[in-house]
Coordinates of C-alpha atoms and ligand atoms in Angstrom, one line a residue:
M9 CA 154.6 62.8 137.0
V10 CA 151.3 61.1 137.4
H11 CA 149.3 62.1 140.6
K12 CA 148.2 58.6 141.6
D13 CA 146.0 59.7 144.6
R14 CA 144.3 62.0 142.0
V15 CA 143.7 59.5 139.4
V16 CA 142.5 56.7 141.8
Q17 CA 140.2 59.3 143.5
E18 CA 138.7 60.2 140.0
F19 CA 138.3 56.6 139.2
M20 CA 136.4 56.0 142.4
E21 CA 134.1 58.8 141.8
L22 CA 133.3 57.7 138.3
V23 CA 132.5 54.2 139.3
Q24 CA 130.1 55.4 141.8
I25 CA 128.0 56.9 139.0
D26 CA 125.6 54.3 138.0
S27 CA 125.8 53.6 134.4
E28 CA 124.5 50.3 133.4
S29 CA 124.2 49.9 129.5
R30 CA 121.0 51.9 128.5
N31 CA 121.3 54.1 131.4
E32 CA 124.2 56.3 130.6
G33 CA 122.6 59.6 131.2
A34 CA 124.1 60.5 134.5
I35 CA 127.7 59.3 133.6
S36 CA 127.5 61.2 130.3
Q37 CA 126.5 64.5 132.2
E38 CA 129.4 63.9 134.7
L39 CA 132.0 63.2 131.5
K40 CA 130.8 66.4 129.9
N41 CA 131.5 68.6 133.0
R42 CA 134.9 66.9 133.7
F43 CA 136.2 67.1 130.1
S44 CA 134.9 70.5 129.6
A45 CA 136.2 71.7 132.9
L46 CA 139.6 70.9 131.5
G47 CA 138.9 72.9 128.5
L48 CA 138.1 70.4 125.9
E49 CA 135.4 71.0 123.4
I50 CA 132.5 68.6 123.6
E51 CA 130.3 67.2 120.7
E52 CA 127.6 64.6 120.7
D53 CA 126.2 62.4 117.9
D54 CA 122.6 61.3 117.7
A55 CA 123.2 57.7 119.1
A56 CA 120.5 58.0 121.9
A57 CA 117.8 58.5 119.5
A58 CA 119.3 55.7 117.0
T59 CA 119.5 53.1 119.8
G60 CA 117.1 54.2 122.4
Y61 CA 120.0 54.2 125.2
G62 CA 120.3 56.8 127.7
A63 CA 122.9 59.2 126.1
N64 CA 124.8 59.9 123.0
N65 CA 128.4 59.1 122.0
L66 CA 130.7 61.8 123.3
F67 CA 133.5 63.4 121.5
A68 CA 135.8 65.6 123.6
T69 CA 138.4 67.3 121.7
L70 CA 141.7 68.6 123.1
K71 CA 143.0 71.3 120.6
A72 CA 146.5 71.2 119.5
S73 CA 149.1 73.1 121.3
P74 CA 150.0 76.5 119.3
G75 CA 152.4 75.8 116.5
V76 CA 152.2 72.0 116.9
E77 CA 151.5 70.1 113.5
A78 CA 150.7 66.5 114.3
P79 CA 148.4 64.0 113.1
V80 CA 144.9 64.0 114.9
I81 CA 144.6 60.9 117.1
F82 CA 142.0 59.4 119.4
F83 CA 141.3 57.4 122.3
T84 CA 138.2 55.6 123.0
S85 CA 136.6 54.0 126.1
H86 CA 133.0 53.3 126.9
M87 CA 130.8 54.9 129.5
D88 CA 128.5 51.9 130.2
T89 CA 129.0 48.9 132.4
V90 CA 127.6 45.6 132.7
K91 CA 125.1 44.4 135.4
P92 CA 125.1 44.4 138.7
G93 CA 126.5 47.9 138.4
I94 CA 124.2 49.9 140.6
G95 CA 125.5 51.4 143.9
I96 CA 129.1 50.3 143.4
K97 CA 131.2 51.1 146.5
P98 CA 134.8 51.0 145.5
R99 CA 137.5 50.3 147.9
L100 CA 141.4 50.3 147.8
D101 CA 142.7 47.2 149.6
D102 CA 146.0 46.9 151.4
D103 CA 147.4 44.7 148.4
G104 CA 147.0 47.6 146.1
Y105 CA 143.9 46.4 144.3
L106 CA 140.7 48.4 143.8
R107 CA 137.7 46.3 144.4
S108 CA 133.9 46.7 144.9
D109 CA 132.3 45.4 148.1
G110 CA 131.4 42.2 146.3
T111 CA 127.8 42.8 145.6
T112 CA 128.6 44.5 142.2
I113 CA 131.0 44.7 139.5
L114 CA 133.7 47.4 140.1
G115 CA 133.3 49.3 136.7
S116 CA 137.0 49.4 135.8
D117 CA 135.8 48.2 132.5
D118 CA 135.9 50.7 131.4
K119 CA 136.2 53.7 133.9
A120 CA 140.0 52.9 134.3
G121 CA 140.0 54.0 130.7
L122 CA 138.2 57.3 131.3
A123 CA 140.1 58.2 134.3
A124 CA 143.4 57.5 132.4
M125 CA 142.2 60.0 129.9
L126 CA 141.3 62.7 132.2
E127 CA 144.5 62.4 134.2
A128 CA 146.6 62.4 131.0
I129 CA 144.9 65.8 129.8
R130 CA 145.8 67.4 133.1
L131 CA 149.5 65.9 132.9
L132 CA 149.8 67.4 129.4
Q133 CA 148.4 70.8 130.7
E134 CA 150.4 70.9 133.9
N135 CA 153.7 70.0 132.4
G136 CA 153.3 72.1 129.2
I137 CA 153.8 69.1 127.1
P138 CA 153.2 70.0 123.4
H139 CA 150.7 67.9 121.6
G140 CA 148.5 67.6 118.6
E141 CA 144.7 67.6 118.5
V142 CA 143.4 64.5 120.4
Q143 CA 139.8 63.3 120.3
F144 CA 138.4 61.4 123.2
V145 CA 135.5 59.3 122.0
I146 CA 133.4 58.0 124.7
T147 CA 130.7 55.4 123.6
I148 CA 127.5 54.2 125.1
G149 CA 126.3 50.7 125.1
E150 CA 129.5 48.9 124.4
E151 CA 128.5 46.0 126.5
T152 CA 125.3 45.3 124.7
G153 CA 126.7 44.5 121.4
L154 CA 128.7 47.5 120.7
A155 CA 125.4 49.5 120.1
G156 CA 126.8 53.0 120.6
A157 CA 129.9 52.6 118.3
R158 CA 127.7 51.0 115.7
A159 CA 125.4 54.0 115.8
L160 CA 128.5 56.4 115.7
D161 CA 128.5 59.6 113.6
R162 CA 131.6 58.9 111.4
S163 CA 131.7 62.4 110.3
K164 CA 132.6 63.5 113.9
L165 CA 135.7 61.4 113.8
R166 CA 138.7 63.2 112.5
A167 CA 141.6 61.1 113.9
E168 CA 144.0 59.4 111.7
Y169 CA 144.4 56.4 114.1
G170 CA 144.1 55.8 117.7
C171 CA 143.7 53.5 120.7
A172 CA 140.8 51.9 122.5
L173 CA 141.5 51.5 126.3
D174 CA 139.5 48.5 126.9
S175 CA 141.4 45.0 126.8
N176 CA 142.4 42.5 129.3
G177 CA 146.0 41.9 130.5
P178 CA 148.6 44.0 131.8
V179 CA 149.3 47.5 130.8
W180 CA 152.1 46.8 128.3
G181 CA 149.8 44.6 126.0
I182 CA 148.5 45.7 122.8
A183 CA 145.7 43.7 120.9
V184 CA 146.4 44.0 117.4
A185 CA 143.8 41.8 116.0
A186 CA 140.1 40.6 116.9
P187 CA 137.8 38.4 115.0
A188 CA 134.6 39.6 113.0
Q189 CA 131.4 38.2 114.3
T190 CA 128.3 37.1 112.4
K191 CA 125.2 36.1 113.9
I192 CA 123.3 33.3 112.0
F193 CA 119.7 32.5 112.0
I194 CA 118.7 29.2 110.4
H195 CA 115.0 28.3 109.7
V196 CA 114.4 24.4 109.2
N197 CA 110.8 23.5 107.7
G198 CA 109.3 20.0 108.3
R199 CA 105.8 18.8 107.7
S200 CA 103.6 17.8 110.7
A201 CA 101.7 14.6 111.1
H202 CA 100.6 12.5 113.9
A203 CA 103.4 10.7 115.3
G204 CA 101.6 7.3 116.1
V205 CA 99.0 7.2 113.2
N206 CA 100.8 8.3 110.1
P207 CA 104.5 9.5 110.8
E208 CA 105.4 8.7 107.5
D209 CA 103.4 11.5 106.1
G210 CA 105.6 14.0 108.4
I211 CA 109.1 15.3 108.0
S212 CA 110.5 16.0 111.4
A213 CA 112.3 19.3 111.4
I214 CA 113.9 18.3 114.6
Q215 CA 115.7 15.3 112.8
V216 CA 116.3 17.6 109.7
A217 CA 118.1 20.2 112.0
S218 CA 119.9 17.6 114.1
K219 CA 121.3 16.0 111.0
A220 CA 122.3 19.3 109.5
I221 CA 124.1 20.3 112.6
S222 CA 126.2 16.9 112.6
R223 CA 127.3 17.8 109.2
M224 CA 128.5 21.4 110.1
P225 CA 132.1 22.1 111.0
L226 CA 131.6 23.7 114.6
G227 CA 133.8 24.7 117.5
R228 CA 137.3 25.5 116.9
I229 CA 137.9 25.5 113.3
D230 CA 141.2 26.8 113.2
H231 CA 143.6 29.3 115.1
E232 CA 141.5 32.2 114.0
T233 CA 138.0 30.8 113.3
T234 CA 135.3 29.5 115.6
A235 CA 131.6 28.6 115.2
N236 CA 128.8 27.7 117.6
I237 CA 125.1 26.8 117.7
G238 CA 123.8 28.7 120.6
R239 CA 120.0 27.9 120.4
F240 CA 117.9 25.2 119.2
E241 CA 114.2 25.8 119.4
G242 CA 111.1 23.8 118.1
G243 CA 108.5 21.4 118.6
S244 CA 105.3 20.8 120.7
A245 CA 104.0 17.6 122.0
T246 CA 105.5 14.1 121.6
N247 CA 102.6 13.0 119.5
V248 CA 103.3 15.6 116.7
V249 CA 105.9 15.4 114.1
C250 CA 107.7 18.7 114.5
D251 CA 107.1 20.9 111.4
Y252 CA 109.6 23.9 112.3
V253 CA 112.9 24.4 114.0
S254 CA 114.8 27.6 114.4
L255 CA 118.5 27.7 115.3
E256 CA 120.7 30.6 116.4
A257 CA 124.3 30.5 115.8
E258 CA 127.5 32.6 115.4
A259 CA 130.6 32.4 113.5
R260 CA 133.9 34.4 114.2
S261 CA 137.1 34.9 112.2
I262 CA 140.0 37.4 112.0
D263 CA 140.3 36.3 108.4
G264 CA 137.0 37.7 106.3
A265 CA 137.6 34.8 103.6
K266 CA 137.4 32.2 106.3
L267 CA 134.4 33.6 107.9
Q268 CA 132.7 33.5 104.6
A269 CA 133.8 29.8 104.1
Q270 CA 132.5 28.9 107.5
I271 CA 129.0 30.6 106.8
A272 CA 128.9 28.9 103.5
A273 CA 129.7 25.5 104.9
M274 CA 126.9 25.9 107.6
R275 CA 124.4 26.9 104.6
Q276 CA 125.4 24.0 102.7
A277 CA 124.9 21.7 105.4
V278 CA 121.4 22.9 106.2
E279 CA 120.3 23.3 102.7
A280 CA 121.8 19.9 101.5
T281 CA 120.1 17.9 104.5
A282 CA 116.9 19.6 104.0
A283 CA 116.8 18.7 100.3
D284 CA 117.8 15.0 101.4
Y285 CA 114.6 15.0 103.4
G286 CA 112.4 16.6 100.8
T287 CA 112.0 19.9 102.6
T288 CA 113.4 23.3 102.7
A289 CA 115.6 25.3 105.1
S290 CA 117.2 28.7 104.9
L291 CA 120.2 30.6 106.7
E292 CA 120.4 34.4 107.3
D293 CA 123.7 35.9 108.3
S294 CA 124.4 39.5 109.5
L295 CA 127.8 41.0 110.5
I296 CA 127.7 42.2 113.9
Y297 CA 131.1 43.8 113.7
P298 CA 134.1 43.4 111.2
S299 CA 137.6 42.0 112.2
Y300 CA 140.8 43.8 112.4
L301 CA 144.4 42.8 112.2
H302 CA 147.3 45.4 112.5
A303 CA 151.0 44.2 111.3
D304 CA 153.4 44.8 114.2
D305 CA 155.1 47.5 112.0
S306 CA 151.8 49.4 111.4
A307 CA 151.7 53.1 112.5
V308 CA 149.3 52.6 115.1
V309 CA 151.2 49.6 116.8
Q310 CA 154.4 51.4 116.4
A311 CA 153.1 54.3 118.3
A312 CA 151.6 52.4 121.1
A313 CA 154.8 50.2 121.4
A314 CA 157.1 53.2 121.4
A315 CA 155.0 54.9 124.2
I316 CA 155.0 51.7 126.3
R317 CA 158.9 51.4 125.9
S318 CA 158.9 55.1 126.8
I319 CA 157.4 54.5 130.2
G320 CA 159.8 51.8 131.1
L321 CA 157.7 48.7 130.2
S322 CA 158.1 45.9 127.4
P323 CA 155.3 46.1 124.8
S324 CA 153.8 42.8 123.8
T325 CA 151.2 42.2 120.9
F326 CA 148.5 39.7 121.0
R327 CA 145.4 38.6 119.1
S328 CA 142.1 39.0 121.1
G329 CA 139.4 36.5 120.9
G330 CA 136.4 38.8 121.4
G331 CA 134.9 41.8 119.7
S332 CA 135.0 45.4 121.2
D333 CA 134.5 49.1 120.0
A334 CA 137.9 48.7 118.3
N335 CA 136.4 46.5 115.8
I336 CA 134.1 49.1 114.8
F337 CA 136.6 52.0 114.7
N338 CA 138.8 49.9 112.5
G339 CA 135.7 48.9 110.3
L340 CA 135.2 52.8 109.9
G341 CA 138.6 53.0 108.5
V342 CA 140.5 54.5 111.6
P343 CA 143.3 51.9 112.5
T344 CA 142.7 51.4 116.1
A345 CA 144.8 49.0 118.5
N346 CA 143.1 48.1 121.7
L347 CA 145.3 48.6 124.8
A348 CA 145.2 46.5 127.9
V349 CA 144.2 48.4 130.8
G350 CA 145.1 46.0 133.7
Y351 CA 141.7 45.0 134.8
E352 CA 140.8 41.4 135.9
H353 CA 137.8 39.2 136.5
I354 CA 135.6 41.8 134.4
H355 CA 132.0 41.3 134.2
T356 CA 132.0 39.5 137.6
T357 CA 131.7 40.9 141.3
K358 CA 135.4 39.9 141.7
E359 CA 136.5 42.5 139.2
Q360 CA 139.6 44.3 140.2
I361 CA 142.4 46.6 139.0
K362 CA 145.6 47.7 140.7
A363 CA 145.7 51.4 141.5
D364 CA 149.2 51.5 140.1
D365 CA 147.8 50.2 136.8
I366 CA 145.4 53.0 136.4
A367 CA 148.3 55.4 137.1
K368 CA 150.5 53.5 134.5
L369 CA 147.7 53.7 131.9
A370 CA 147.4 57.4 132.4
E371 CA 151.1 57.7 132.0
L372 CA 150.9 55.6 128.7
V373 CA 148.0 57.8 127.1
T374 CA 150.2 60.8 127.9
A375 CA 153.2 59.3 126.2
I376 CA 151.2 58.4 123.2
I377 CA 149.9 61.8 122.7
R378 CA 153.5 63.3 123.5
L379 CA 155.3 61.1 121.0
S380 CA 152.7 61.6 118.3
A381 CA 153.5 65.4 118.4
Q382 CA 157.3 64.6 118.0
A383 CA 156.8 62.0 115.0
Ligands
ZN429 ZN1 135.0 47.1 128.2

């Protein structure tokens, strides 16, 4: 049913449109053209103005077939890529893999998802498959902290549930969980003094911060919680007792209570240590994206699993260690599973994907839409 040559050709065309994060203007225009040429209605939000990025988030809506009563579902992929993503020259190698010429990424993250969406729409139309309303939500700035999804206009999202097409692994994988991430800024105050003349009058912020870090639980906390100090900055000359240190850290957990406990432990370590030294410190935390966790028997996981089975593959669920737009959509209250698209070595110049997997993904998207109209 899938026209493999056609979806691969489309994929190659899409990756040749430069679209590094913040420069989504050209790819956005091209996607508007392609989705509207297939008869979909295009809407945009105001994410470009809100983020300063090159385009808005796109909402392409496939209207329900006449007489079909089905839940509105959605699929999401992002239109931006990481660097180096300028001048991508894709090629199909003899082993069936699509690759770049080795000087850039390939862009299968996430244009494999986009090509699969467009092919799925054609398959529904060509084969007269009855379907409900489907929203294709194409975000900007996913690769730079989910910037587009975080600025997304929730009022344009009508879907009851859906799938992101943006996970590692073979095409039968379903990411059913991913941790929340919190960014943490720690300020440690000391008191400066001459390091040789009167060090006893000083309080070394470097010593306070170091001691505080040594008292923090860090690294892998448990199977669903991690924490890391990523940056330690402070001090000037060796003859000055350092009066200020700033730290940047993160904590992640699939479990919201565990995430809060981890942040509290880090705060306690830094505040108590500062008090021991007779100084002060503070910790600010901000949630970058929320976690999600879908039970295997939830509607969204069941829908994806049934579709995977219907195309002759065996579904397998797994927990992801990183965040994606799926975290944001789940946080907006729309249950979203993140489907594996088959790409490998993403964010490197060795990125690759099997041509067969893009075709399979198109088949899978078609099956999810087809089955959702039969439920
Ligand atoms: Zn991606």
